[in-house]
């Protein structure tokens, strides 16, 4: 029984409120996804999410010129240097202020970090440099009291341009006495979005939010550095827009001399430099473009648009005017997940009424079904894997063909009601769904779409529905579990009284056990032959729910109202997974009735409920200070409370408000092979696996560098050669096994 599950990917959320950057190889893309980095390989058509978690949401990051390292900053001022090849953290530093901008120099020997009005210059450790720490502070500047939006390096790294609120300043990276040491200040009309040196003559370009673009040139003077504004044009007037339009993002390709800009209405434009003539003008909808980036060849554009969960990622080839990549997340909370019978497809349903199918091998969304008019509540596959069924609050069940991708059958409830639970029998001939408000179970024939029976008997909300052979089992808030025989007219075979309200029920894969999760967080195990209780798994002490910012009671009191809400059996029936209203979910042994492993969903403190307790220094007589709007800024990105549109819609997109989303789980699903399981939570769908995919990154690989050759060298006592080959193959397990095989007497002191 292997329980070494590890986080491998986060799907259902491709991009969220952060920068997007191409790697130097032109085919790889990095984007921010909450407090993680998501990697897209456009050449191999794959993607994965980094296992590294920052403490808060990522607001800025940059990649060095070789694509081996990335510098990442979050909302709380934590800066992290990451090695992208091995996915490990090399250096951490806390600036205690929100990091606004990050940028490597062109030769990657320096990195500039901008916070609230200050710029820090660090030298990056190199093999040839005698520097112990990965980043060593070299210089610092005071830009202004306002925030810093962008940083640009000159080609030789001697000058650095720092852009803030209507101010662009030029500093020398390392002060010397040959030329004047002061900064050069240039005024702009609005807050500056970006600044770049685009040639070796130290010409630089700046773009502000009003759409004004300015180009400055360095005058030929050996005594002083003097910059002069040569060109100043309004980009919004060049594209024929007369109304107020905000420019939110921009990118420059220095090789092709191209400028790309993204606007608040979903329009992006491409201009040439330095003439600033319009080359292309396109619109991708009404979502604002938060980030835009050229690849090094200048033929592809990465575009991150939208905010919060309603965000999407695009890669656009502007010369052929075609999409290379288009991935869109669910715009609202994911409520249902299910694996296909062969484990190759993961289906997700959300409150936005969409059903998405994700390829488990590539983590890409292959198709989206939009027939539902209201939120999707549950999903299941037919046993042959040719169709996926989904129920919704509109009272219908829709079946979609996985070959033609069409809605070929719709099952409608006999009464106007909301359906929130769904299951199908092994053969796929019978479909059952539970009503949310009428406390009834409807049974359909999948072939004829006719209602076969209506099962009544529960007096409160039905929370669990599971099917095995001809038997249907349900649990409800009325503290009862009912077992129904679908073949013999839907008779209730037995009613079992529970000690507490039932929250979920599952049959074991072989049908010998029934697991019932109750409101007291106990999992009751029943023998299906005589419906007798044979055991209980106590999970109350394993929840360890964090305290939310709105909680006015202590953590110990708040935990009494928290419980696990969903369970799932492993395919072999030996393990049981449970999770719910907590950042923790646990894996239990069915035979031993004990916890064998616990997992932590997220370490993102931008979410509510991650902290085990609140900061008492922020508690006042009026409540927690985190719940108040303490800024006087009128900008949307720093004052989200000014963007509240509709009250009473807390369950939808919380990114439109200052309220932080609460970490929780809604569904759990095991893959049919038992090697993976998926967890639907606030951030998306987290995938955990026993076989973690690893990027093959060997060193000096040759034909004789193979695991078999390493094993033969170890057996023959050639430990030096075996260790050399293992290090070149760069496989962690093989390296560890080779080192452990070396005799102690051969290790020199």
XYZ file of C-alpha atoms in Angstrom:
749
model
C 0.000 0.000 0.000
C 1.893 3.019 -1.294
C 0.827 6.369 0.178
C 3.631 8.617 -1.114
C 1.319 10.876 -3.088
C 2.848 14.184 -4.174
C 1.439 17.311 -5.744
C 2.061 17.279 -9.498
C -0.300 19.792 -11.109
C -3.060 22.350 -10.698
C -5.680 22.326 -13.444
C -8.971 24.114 -13.839
C -7.072 27.379 -13.409
C -4.648 28.174 -16.221
C -3.868 31.784 -15.365
C -4.840 34.181 -12.608
C -3.952 37.869 -12.099
C -0.234 37.884 -12.803
C 2.471 38.355 -15.417
C 3.152 36.016 -18.337
C 6.670 35.513 -19.697
C 8.224 33.553 -22.549
C 11.396 31.589 -21.891
C 14.392 32.193 -24.196
C 13.690 28.976 -26.148
C 10.620 30.702 -27.744
C 8.363 27.679 -27.128
C 8.004 27.694 -23.340
C 5.814 29.984 -21.289
C 5.581 30.803 -17.596
C 2.596 32.453 -15.961
C 1.475 33.211 -12.427
C -1.293 31.052 -11.007
C -2.001 32.213 -7.486
C 1.139 31.574 -5.452
C 2.578 29.085 -7.964
C 4.212 29.241 -11.383
C 2.587 27.342 -14.243
C 4.762 26.102 -17.102
C 3.512 25.611 -20.682
C 5.569 23.767 -23.291
C 4.014 24.827 -26.596
C 6.300 22.570 -28.629
C 5.425 19.332 -26.810
C 1.887 20.514 -26.005
C 2.182 19.880 -22.276
C 1.892 21.899 -19.088
C 2.533 21.456 -15.393
C 2.502 23.515 -12.206
C 5.519 24.087 -10.010
C 5.486 22.384 -6.640
C 7.027 25.494 -5.062
C 4.552 27.690 -3.227
C 5.138 31.290 -2.271
C 3.524 32.707 0.844
C 1.109 34.937 -1.110
C -0.123 35.583 -4.640
C 2.592 36.290 -7.195
C 2.582 39.884 -8.440
C 5.834 39.996 -10.444
C 8.530 37.691 -11.789
C 11.272 37.687 -14.403
C 13.418 35.062 -16.138
C 17.151 35.351 -16.820
C 18.583 35.321 -20.335
C 19.422 31.598 -20.269
C 16.035 30.503 -18.913
C 17.519 28.619 -15.962
C 16.473 30.913 -13.113
C 13.448 33.011 -12.196
C 13.096 35.744 -9.596
C 9.580 35.893 -8.120
C 7.896 38.410 -5.802
C 4.591 38.193 -3.940
C 2.130 40.562 -2.281
C 3.865 40.606 1.100
C 7.313 41.481 -0.225
C 8.784 37.972 -0.230
C 11.318 37.568 -3.037
C 12.376 34.086 -4.142
C 15.086 32.925 -6.549
C 14.058 29.645 -8.207
C 16.041 27.240 -10.356
C 13.574 26.287 -13.075
C 15.346 23.122 -14.179
C 15.295 21.380 -10.806
C 12.324 23.323 -9.375
C 14.101 24.257 -6.135
C 14.399 27.494 -4.164
C 17.904 28.952 -4.073
C 17.360 32.164 -2.116
C 14.699 34.006 -0.131
C 14.501 37.592 1.061
C 11.705 39.600 2.640
C 11.534 43.297 1.712
C 8.512 43.893 4.017
C 6.823 45.861 1.228
C 4.858 44.747 -1.793
C 7.219 44.021 -4.688
C 6.113 46.016 -7.719
C 8.698 45.177 -10.387
C 11.512 42.690 -11.036
C 14.035 42.578 -13.844
C 17.229 40.717 -14.730
C 19.929 42.582 -16.620
C 20.613 41.502 -20.212
C 23.679 39.477 -19.177
C 21.847 38.094 -16.098
C 24.663 39.279 -13.812
C 22.390 41.694 -11.962
C 18.792 41.807 -10.856
C 16.772 44.886 -9.881
C 13.889 44.706 -7.416
C 11.463 47.597 -6.989
C 9.294 48.055 -3.898
C 7.381 51.065 -2.573
C 9.605 53.870 -3.905
C 12.916 51.989 -3.567
C 15.075 50.034 -6.006
C 17.563 47.376 -4.890
C 20.353 46.160 -7.186
C 21.719 42.670 -6.510
C 24.614 40.856 -8.129
C 23.840 37.279 -9.137
C 26.297 34.598 -8.066
C 28.259 32.941 -10.857
C 30.678 30.024 -10.986
C 33.578 32.357 -11.740
C 32.616 34.882 -9.041
C 33.727 34.455 -5.449
C 30.242 35.051 -4.052
C 28.742 32.743 -1.471
C 25.118 33.938 -1.427
C 23.067 33.640 -4.639
C 22.107 37.341 -4.460
C 24.331 40.021 -2.901
C 23.136 43.602 -2.419
C 25.158 45.915 -4.651
C 23.326 49.229 -4.612
C 20.026 50.862 -3.724
C 18.152 53.938 -4.939
C 15.251 56.001 -3.711
C 12.928 56.656 -6.618
C 10.023 58.496 -4.993
C 7.341 57.988 -2.382
C 5.057 56.375 -4.947
C 5.070 52.789 -6.125
C 7.406 51.484 -8.833
C 5.717 49.992 -11.891
C 8.533 48.930 -14.221
C 12.315 48.563 -14.496
C 14.412 48.597 -17.667
C 18.115 47.799 -18.157
C 20.471 49.221 -20.745
C 22.239 46.791 -23.083
C 25.554 46.925 -21.181
C 23.868 46.976 -17.760
C 25.407 50.307 -16.748
C 22.112 52.230 -16.686
C 18.746 51.379 -15.240
C 15.428 53.105 -15.932
C 12.854 53.050 -13.141
C 9.228 53.999 -13.851
C 6.687 55.006 -11.249
C 3.633 57.207 -10.967
C 4.154 59.773 -13.776
C 7.923 59.693 -13.219
C 10.746 57.918 -15.047
C 14.224 58.112 -13.528
C 17.571 56.956 -14.899
C 20.230 55.712 -12.477
C 23.717 54.322 -12.875
C 23.938 50.743 -11.722
C 27.377 51.157 -10.157
C 28.248 54.818 -9.359
C 31.587 56.040 -10.637
C 33.371 59.363 -10.950
C 33.694 59.500 -14.727
C 30.248 60.998 -15.306
C 27.619 62.693 -13.223
C 26.020 60.456 -10.604
C 22.579 62.027 -10.292
C 19.325 60.584 -11.508
C 17.475 61.898 -14.544
C 13.761 62.584 -14.137
C 11.216 62.582 -16.945
C 7.579 63.499 -16.381
C 4.662 61.622 -17.924
C 0.918 62.251 -18.068
C -0.157 59.187 -16.110
C 1.234 56.232 -14.229
C 3.954 54.570 -16.323
C 3.286 50.986 -17.430
C 6.689 50.061 -18.858
C 10.115 51.361 -19.817
C 12.745 49.719 -22.077
C 16.179 50.459 -23.573
C 15.763 49.134 -27.118
C 19.211 49.606 -28.689
C 22.878 49.907 -27.781
C 22.789 53.709 -28.102
C 20.795 53.859 -24.846
C 17.595 54.992 -26.521
C 14.687 54.113 -24.273
C 10.920 54.043 -24.589
C 8.233 54.613 -21.958
C 4.483 53.977 -22.097
C 1.920 55.273 -19.586
C -1.675 54.331 -18.800
C -3.148 57.167 -20.834
C -1.614 55.637 -23.974
C 1.175 58.194 -24.357
C 4.420 56.726 -25.707
C 7.699 58.657 -25.486
C 11.125 57.860 -26.939
C 14.266 59.385 -25.421
C 17.749 59.546 -26.939
C 21.117 59.989 -25.283
C 23.021 62.985 -26.584
C 26.648 62.482 -27.569
C 28.408 64.227 -24.708
C 31.534 62.829 -23.087
C 31.136 64.851 -19.890
C 27.506 64.292 -18.972
C 24.648 61.946 -19.674
C 21.899 64.025 -21.264
C 18.626 62.511 -22.493
C 16.239 64.285 -24.812
C 12.636 63.434 -25.689
C 12.570 62.849 -29.462
C 9.134 61.308 -30.112
C 5.885 61.534 -28.173
C 2.684 59.999 -29.569
C -0.682 58.981 -28.170
C -1.229 55.313 -29.055
C -4.982 55.421 -28.442
C -5.388 58.076 -31.134
C -3.391 55.923 -33.573
C -5.915 53.090 -33.253
C -8.857 55.454 -33.692
C -10.213 55.470 -30.126
C -11.556 58.795 -28.895
C -13.089 57.704 -25.566
C -11.084 57.131 -22.422
C -9.184 53.853 -22.741
C -6.657 52.591 -20.220
C -3.386 51.025 -21.352
C -2.659 48.282 -18.813
C 0.248 46.275 -20.232
C 3.011 46.529 -22.814
C 5.960 44.545 -24.153
C 8.936 45.330 -26.404
C 10.874 42.971 -28.660
C 14.337 44.510 -28.964
C 15.469 42.378 -31.914
C 12.505 43.076 -34.202
C 11.898 46.582 -32.760
C 8.235 45.898 -31.969
C 5.938 47.299 -29.288
C 2.794 45.452 -28.137
C 0.202 47.116 -25.921
C -2.866 45.754 -24.127
C -5.875 47.887 -23.204
C -8.698 47.703 -20.682
C -11.351 46.853 -23.309
C -9.584 43.681 -24.542
C -7.829 45.333 -27.500
C -4.145 44.724 -28.188
C -2.022 46.509 -30.776
C 1.421 46.101 -32.310
C 3.576 49.086 -33.334
C 7.018 49.386 -34.851
C 9.881 51.229 -33.128
C 10.865 54.034 -33.351
C 8.272 55.173 -35.921
C 5.319 53.990 -33.766
C 3.223 53.158 -36.819
C 0.347 50.725 -36.253
C 1.003 47.216 -37.614
C -1.916 45.267 -36.165
C -5.014 45.916 -34.076
C -7.094 43.059 -32.631
C -9.673 42.504 -29.916
C -10.097 39.334 -27.845
C -13.323 40.363 -26.122
C -14.236 42.744 -23.350
C -11.760 41.448 -20.755
C -8.924 43.732 -19.767
C -5.425 42.633 -20.761
C -3.323 42.450 -17.611
C -0.095 41.148 -19.124
C 1.394 40.845 -22.593
C 4.787 39.522 -23.668
C 6.738 38.878 -26.897
C 8.879 35.815 -27.385
C 12.487 36.437 -28.429
C 11.719 35.863 -32.139
C 8.904 38.411 -32.039
C 6.326 36.229 -33.822
C 4.268 35.078 -30.807
C 2.444 37.106 -28.181
C 1.471 35.726 -24.768
C -1.619 37.486 -23.429
C -3.098 37.177 -19.954
C -6.526 38.788 -19.716
C -9.364 38.947 -17.227
C -9.190 38.968 -13.459
C -9.673 36.366 -10.772
C -11.270 33.104 -11.804
C -12.642 34.670 -14.984
C -9.191 34.835 -16.584
C -7.742 33.259 -19.705
C -4.351 32.760 -21.323
C -3.700 33.213 -25.049
C -0.706 32.767 -27.321
C -1.225 34.685 -30.552
C 0.813 34.454 -33.757
C 0.275 37.963 -35.047
C 1.684 37.462 -38.555
C -0.732 34.636 -39.443
C -3.440 35.998 -37.111
C -4.042 32.617 -35.467
C -4.138 31.125 -31.973
C -1.291 28.922 -30.803
C -2.816 28.389 -27.368
C -6.106 29.341 -25.748
C -6.854 28.192 -22.220
C -9.657 29.555 -20.067
C -10.437 28.684 -16.481
C -13.821 28.236 -14.901
C -15.190 31.671 -14.052
C -16.693 30.429 -10.772
C -16.051 27.792 -8.132
C -15.527 24.195 -9.308
C -18.192 21.995 -7.721
C -17.817 18.596 -9.430
C -15.008 16.415 -10.786
C -14.872 12.898 -12.242
C -12.285 10.684 -13.944
C -13.081 8.768 -17.109
C -12.992 4.935 -16.804
C -9.548 4.755 -18.441
C -8.197 7.681 -16.375
C -7.143 9.729 -19.405
C -9.753 12.498 -19.013
C -10.791 14.563 -16.019
C -14.178 16.285 -16.229
C -14.916 19.380 -14.154
C -18.136 21.289 -13.582
C -18.563 24.675 -11.941
C -21.115 27.232 -10.842
C -20.663 29.042 -14.152
C -22.659 26.273 -15.890
C -19.714 24.952 -17.898
C -18.383 21.419 -18.160
C -14.732 21.134 -19.162
C -12.757 18.067 -20.187
C -9.047 18.057 -19.317
C -6.414 15.776 -20.792
C -4.623 14.199 -17.828
C -1.404 13.715 -19.804
C -1.047 17.312 -21.014
C -3.210 19.185 -18.442
C -4.870 21.081 -21.293
C -8.592 21.690 -21.620
C -9.738 19.895 -24.774
C -13.411 20.908 -24.920
C -15.932 23.045 -23.039
C -19.673 22.336 -22.947
C -21.887 25.367 -22.316
C -25.417 23.952 -22.664
C -26.283 24.304 -18.974
C -27.928 27.605 -18.091
C -27.155 27.421 -14.361
C -24.479 25.937 -12.134
C -23.284 22.352 -12.583
C -23.690 20.309 -9.399
C -22.366 16.827 -10.235
C -20.638 14.850 -13.001
C -20.227 11.180 -13.860
C -19.049 9.095 -16.828
C -20.763 6.131 -18.409
C -18.929 2.865 -17.879
C -17.786 2.603 -21.510
C -16.335 6.113 -21.290
C -18.128 7.336 -24.407
C -20.323 9.911 -22.673
C -20.188 12.258 -19.713
C -23.303 13.181 -17.731
C -23.768 16.388 -15.762
C -26.576 17.653 -13.536
C -27.393 21.284 -12.870
C -29.617 23.550 -10.817
C -31.928 24.000 -13.805
C -33.344 20.534 -13.132
C -31.853 18.689 -16.102
C -29.144 16.130 -16.815
C -27.232 16.508 -20.060
C -25.240 13.744 -21.740
C -22.364 14.734 -24.030
C -20.740 12.510 -26.601
C -16.946 12.377 -26.206
C -16.370 11.623 -29.888
C -18.486 14.288 -31.557
C -18.578 16.625 -28.534
C -22.307 17.274 -28.693
C -25.237 17.146 -26.293
C -27.052 14.064 -27.605
C -29.481 13.455 -24.725
C -31.199 15.488 -22.011
C -32.969 14.044 -18.979
C -35.526 16.336 -17.347
C -37.011 16.003 -13.871
C -40.801 15.472 -13.753
C -41.122 18.453 -11.409
C -39.524 21.865 -11.411
C -36.626 21.323 -9.020
C -32.880 21.651 -8.608
C -30.708 18.567 -9.062
C -27.490 18.400 -7.070
C -26.400 14.729 -6.954
C -25.895 12.316 -9.851
C -24.855 8.703 -10.373
C -25.224 5.954 -12.972
C -25.171 2.175 -12.758
C -22.335 0.006 -14.041
C -24.022 -0.749 -17.366
C -24.999 2.869 -17.950
C -28.690 2.009 -18.485
C -30.007 3.700 -15.339
C -29.318 7.238 -14.144
C -30.322 8.563 -10.715
C -30.292 12.122 -9.396
C -31.362 13.752 -6.138
C -33.473 16.863 -5.768
C -32.177 19.667 -3.600
C -35.496 21.206 -2.509
C -38.050 18.359 -2.830
C -35.922 15.654 -1.085
C -36.714 13.128 -3.832
C -34.624 10.823 -6.022
C -35.464 10.493 -9.704
C -34.523 7.418 -11.720
C -34.304 7.577 -15.541
C -33.727 5.117 -18.316
C -30.718 6.418 -20.189
C -31.804 4.848 -23.488
C -35.374 6.196 -23.551
C -34.922 9.314 -21.332
C -38.084 8.301 -19.447
C -38.540 8.631 -15.702
C -38.756 5.103 -14.295
C -39.410 5.916 -10.677
C -39.503 8.662 -8.060
C -38.074 7.595 -4.702
C -39.465 9.382 -1.663
C -38.871 8.916 2.033
C -36.284 11.444 3.111
C -37.535 14.461 5.031
C -34.494 16.688 4.600
C -31.720 17.520 2.160
C -30.103 14.492 0.499
C -26.317 14.882 0.689
C -25.014 11.522 -0.517
C -25.902 9.275 -3.452
C -24.002 6.166 -4.540
C -24.767 3.184 -6.786
C -23.515 -0.398 -6.837
C -25.019 -3.082 -9.087
C -28.808 -2.871 -8.467
C -28.594 -1.088 -5.126
C -28.816 2.643 -4.523
C -27.765 4.153 -1.194
C -28.605 7.662 0.030
C -27.900 9.697 3.171
C -29.650 12.845 4.297
C -29.702 15.565 6.906
C -32.662 13.757 8.484
C -30.092 11.398 10.111
C -31.063 8.392 8.024
C -29.409 6.183 5.431
C -31.716 4.421 2.984
C -30.913 1.516 0.689
C -33.081 1.138 -2.419
C -33.548 -1.685 -4.913
C -33.878 -0.043 -8.320
C -34.742 -3.218 -10.253
C -37.699 -4.268 -8.085
C -39.693 -1.075 -8.434
C -37.528 1.181 -6.305
C -38.460 -0.377 -2.975
C -36.667 0.854 0.128
C -34.903 -2.251 1.388
C -33.706 -0.819 4.661
C -33.495 2.401 6.637
C -30.569 2.911 9.007
C -30.749 5.595 11.673
C -27.550 7.601 12.050
C -26.389 9.431 15.150
C -25.782 12.629 13.176
C -26.670 14.230 9.879
C -25.279 12.382 6.877
C -22.973 14.350 4.572
C -21.660 11.758 2.103
C -21.802 8.047 1.352
C -19.658 5.804 -0.837
C -19.585 2.126 -1.762
C -16.218 0.405 -1.726
C -15.084 -0.749 -5.207
C -15.998 -4.389 -4.469
C -19.310 -3.415 -2.866
C -18.596 -5.071 0.487
C -18.424 -1.839 2.504
C -20.429 1.332 2.868
C -18.699 4.436 4.234
C -20.972 7.146 5.640
C -19.580 10.549 6.608
C -21.601 12.329 9.284
C -21.684 15.883 10.578
C -19.647 14.933 13.661
C -16.776 14.121 11.223
C -16.973 10.409 11.969
C -16.841 7.953 9.070
C -19.114 4.985 9.832
C -18.322 1.713 8.062
C -21.170 -0.714 7.322
C -21.179 -4.275 6.030
C -23.398 -4.354 2.942
C -24.531 -7.968 3.520
C -26.447 -7.290 6.738
C -26.115 -3.481 6.990
C -24.393 -3.770 10.365
C -21.850 -1.235 11.510
C -18.408 -2.817 11.664
C -16.234 0.158 12.490
C -15.778 3.881 12.782
C -13.017 6.282 11.753
C -12.803 9.381 13.933
C -11.597 12.404 11.971
C -12.623 15.342 14.164
C -9.128 15.957 15.514
C -7.624 15.757 12.021
C -9.539 18.705 10.550
C -7.376 21.449 12.123
C -9.300 24.199 10.340
C -7.762 27.658 10.224
C -9.415 30.699 11.727
C -10.968 33.087 9.235
C -10.665 36.835 9.433
C -14.388 37.238 9.986
C -14.455 34.815 12.927
C -15.085 36.519 16.246
C -14.715 33.359 18.307
C -11.539 31.495 19.169
C -10.037 28.835 16.947
C -11.071 26.001 19.249
C -14.672 27.200 19.171
C -14.624 27.829 15.425
C -13.388 24.285 14.744
C -16.547 22.832 16.302
C -18.544 24.064 13.306
C -16.070 22.704 10.730
C -16.207 19.197 9.324
C -15.155 17.026 6.430
C -17.803 17.049 3.704
C -16.680 14.505 1.081
C -15.022 11.089 0.989
C -13.684 8.748 -1.711
C -12.434 5.149 -1.770
C -9.221 4.177 -3.528
C -9.696 1.663 -6.391
C -8.394 -1.211 -4.241
C -10.647 -0.241 -1.325
C -7.771 -0.094 1.172
C -7.613 3.697 1.499
C -10.229 6.337 2.163
C -9.724 10.018 1.411
C -11.646 12.686 3.348
C -11.705 16.477 3.107
C -13.953 19.482 3.437
C -14.063 22.781 5.320
C -10.350 22.913 6.047
C -6.956 23.412 4.478
C -6.113 19.861 5.550
C -7.380 16.627 4.013
C -6.424 13.158 5.173
C -5.864 9.635 3.906
C -7.122 6.802 6.124
C -6.526 3.078 6.220
C -9.851 1.254 6.017
C -8.565 -1.920 7.655
C -6.760 -0.219 10.557
C -9.231 2.703 10.973
C -6.347 5.174 11.396
C -4.921 8.146 9.568
C -1.899 7.259 7.459
C -1.228 10.567 5.734
C -2.360 14.197 5.842
C -2.044 16.769 3.062
C -2.068 20.550 3.058
C -4.006 22.112 0.222
C -2.286 25.482 0.033
C 0.264 27.706 1.762
C -1.142 30.826 0.138
C -1.843 33.365 2.877
C -3.775 35.471 0.381
C -6.585 32.977 0.998
C -8.692 33.028 4.123
C -8.510 29.997 6.391
C -4.858 29.141 5.678
C -3.606 30.779 8.867
C -4.308 28.628 11.893
C -5.087 31.748 13.891
C -5.471 35.468 13.255
C -3.119 38.289 14.194
C -4.501 39.712 17.427
C -2.677 43.002 16.834
C -5.145 43.650 14.008
C -8.193 43.078 16.188
C -9.987 46.283 17.184
C -13.324 47.130 18.732
C -14.702 47.445 15.194
C -13.377 44.079 14.005
C -10.371 42.799 12.085
C -8.405 45.485 10.222
C -8.025 43.129 7.248
C -11.740 43.573 6.571
C -11.471 47.363 6.212
C -10.435 49.411 3.208
C -7.469 51.380 4.571
C -6.213 52.826 1.286
C -7.190 56.134 -0.264
C -6.047 55.135 -3.746
C -8.575 55.349 -6.557
C -6.884 52.666 -8.652
C -8.770 49.409 -9.009
C -5.799 47.160 -8.460
C -5.125 48.585 -4.982
C -8.719 49.288 -4.018
C -10.911 46.358 -5.026
C -13.759 47.402 -2.744
C -14.600 50.210 -5.148
C -15.398 47.545 -7.749
C -18.196 45.763 -5.869
C -21.012 45.375 -8.378
C -23.749 43.240 -6.845
C -24.240 42.578 -3.134
C -25.218 39.132 -1.999
C -23.100 37.277 -4.586
C -20.340 36.117 -2.287
C -20.309 32.606 -3.783
C -19.218 33.896 -7.200
C -16.032 35.739 -8.158
C -14.412 36.961 -4.954
C -11.540 38.533 -6.888
C -13.854 41.468 -7.604
C -13.947 42.281 -3.891
C -11.630 42.944 -1.003
C -12.990 39.809 0.685
C -10.456 36.990 0.517
C -11.591 33.591 -0.823
C -11.815 30.898 1.836
C -9.823 27.727 1.291
C -12.033 24.627 1.243
C -12.702 21.425 -0.687
C -15.830 20.461 -2.586
C -15.073 17.086 -4.236
C -12.505 14.278 -4.254
C -11.997 11.683 -6.992
C -9.526 8.814 -7.374
C -8.162 7.818 -10.751
C -9.221 4.289 -11.800
C -5.608 3.070 -11.656
C -5.144 4.383 -8.109
C -1.954 6.257 -8.979
C -3.600 9.688 -8.920
C -6.382 11.534 -7.199
C -7.929 14.942 -7.809
C -9.136 17.460 -5.248
C -11.522 20.264 -6.218
C -10.807 23.267 -4.021
C -10.878 27.054 -4.015
C -7.753 27.382 -6.187
C -8.837 24.832 -8.798
C -8.255 21.088 -9.084
C -5.092 19.829 -7.389
C -3.654 16.602 -8.803
C -1.642 14.292 -6.546
C 0.213 11.299 -7.919
C 2.477 8.435 -6.903
C 4.440 8.763 -10.141
C 5.509 12.368 -10.267
C 6.512 13.362 -13.820
C 10.029 14.754 -14.001
C 11.588 16.926 -16.633
C 14.533 15.063 -18.134
C 17.520 17.355 -17.612
C 20.731 15.305 -18.047
C 24.308 16.599 -18.177
C 26.739 15.496 -20.932
C 24.470 12.647 -21.944
C 26.069 9.905 -24.066
C 25.000 6.487 -25.309
C 26.687 4.662 -22.406
C 24.987 6.773 -19.722
C 22.107 4.433 -18.884
C 20.630 3.024 -15.648
C 21.772 -0.446 -16.696
C 25.385 0.696 -17.105
C 25.262 2.424 -13.715
C 23.959 -0.767 -12.079
C 26.668 -2.895 -13.720
C 29.392 -0.517 -12.535
C 28.026 -0.673 -8.994
C 27.931 -4.488 -9.025
C 31.513 -4.660 -10.355
C 32.743 -2.340 -7.602
C 33.445 0.598 -9.932
C 31.755 3.078 -7.612
C 33.557 6.161 -8.925
C 32.450 5.462 -12.477
C 28.925 4.594 -11.317
C 28.602 7.852 -9.378
C 29.936 9.855 -12.326
C 27.395 8.290 -14.686
C 24.562 8.784 -12.169
C 25.346 12.477 -11.789
C 25.371 12.882 -15.560
C 22.026 11.117 -15.878
C 20.686 13.449 -13.168
C 18.072 11.100 -11.765
C 17.557 11.656 -8.046
C 16.643 8.070 -7.141
C 19.545 6.576 -9.121
C 22.012 9.039 -7.563
C 20.807 8.185 -4.055
C 20.976 4.448 -4.722
C 24.498 4.763 -6.150
C 25.767 6.770 -3.174
C 24.237 4.343 -0.678
C 25.990 1.425 -2.427
C 29.469 2.908 -1.860
C 31.252 1.067 1.001
C 32.167 3.147 4.015
C 35.856 2.225 3.810
C 36.075 3.754 0.312
C 34.839 7.123 1.536
C 37.860 9.288 2.262
C 37.804 11.455 5.323
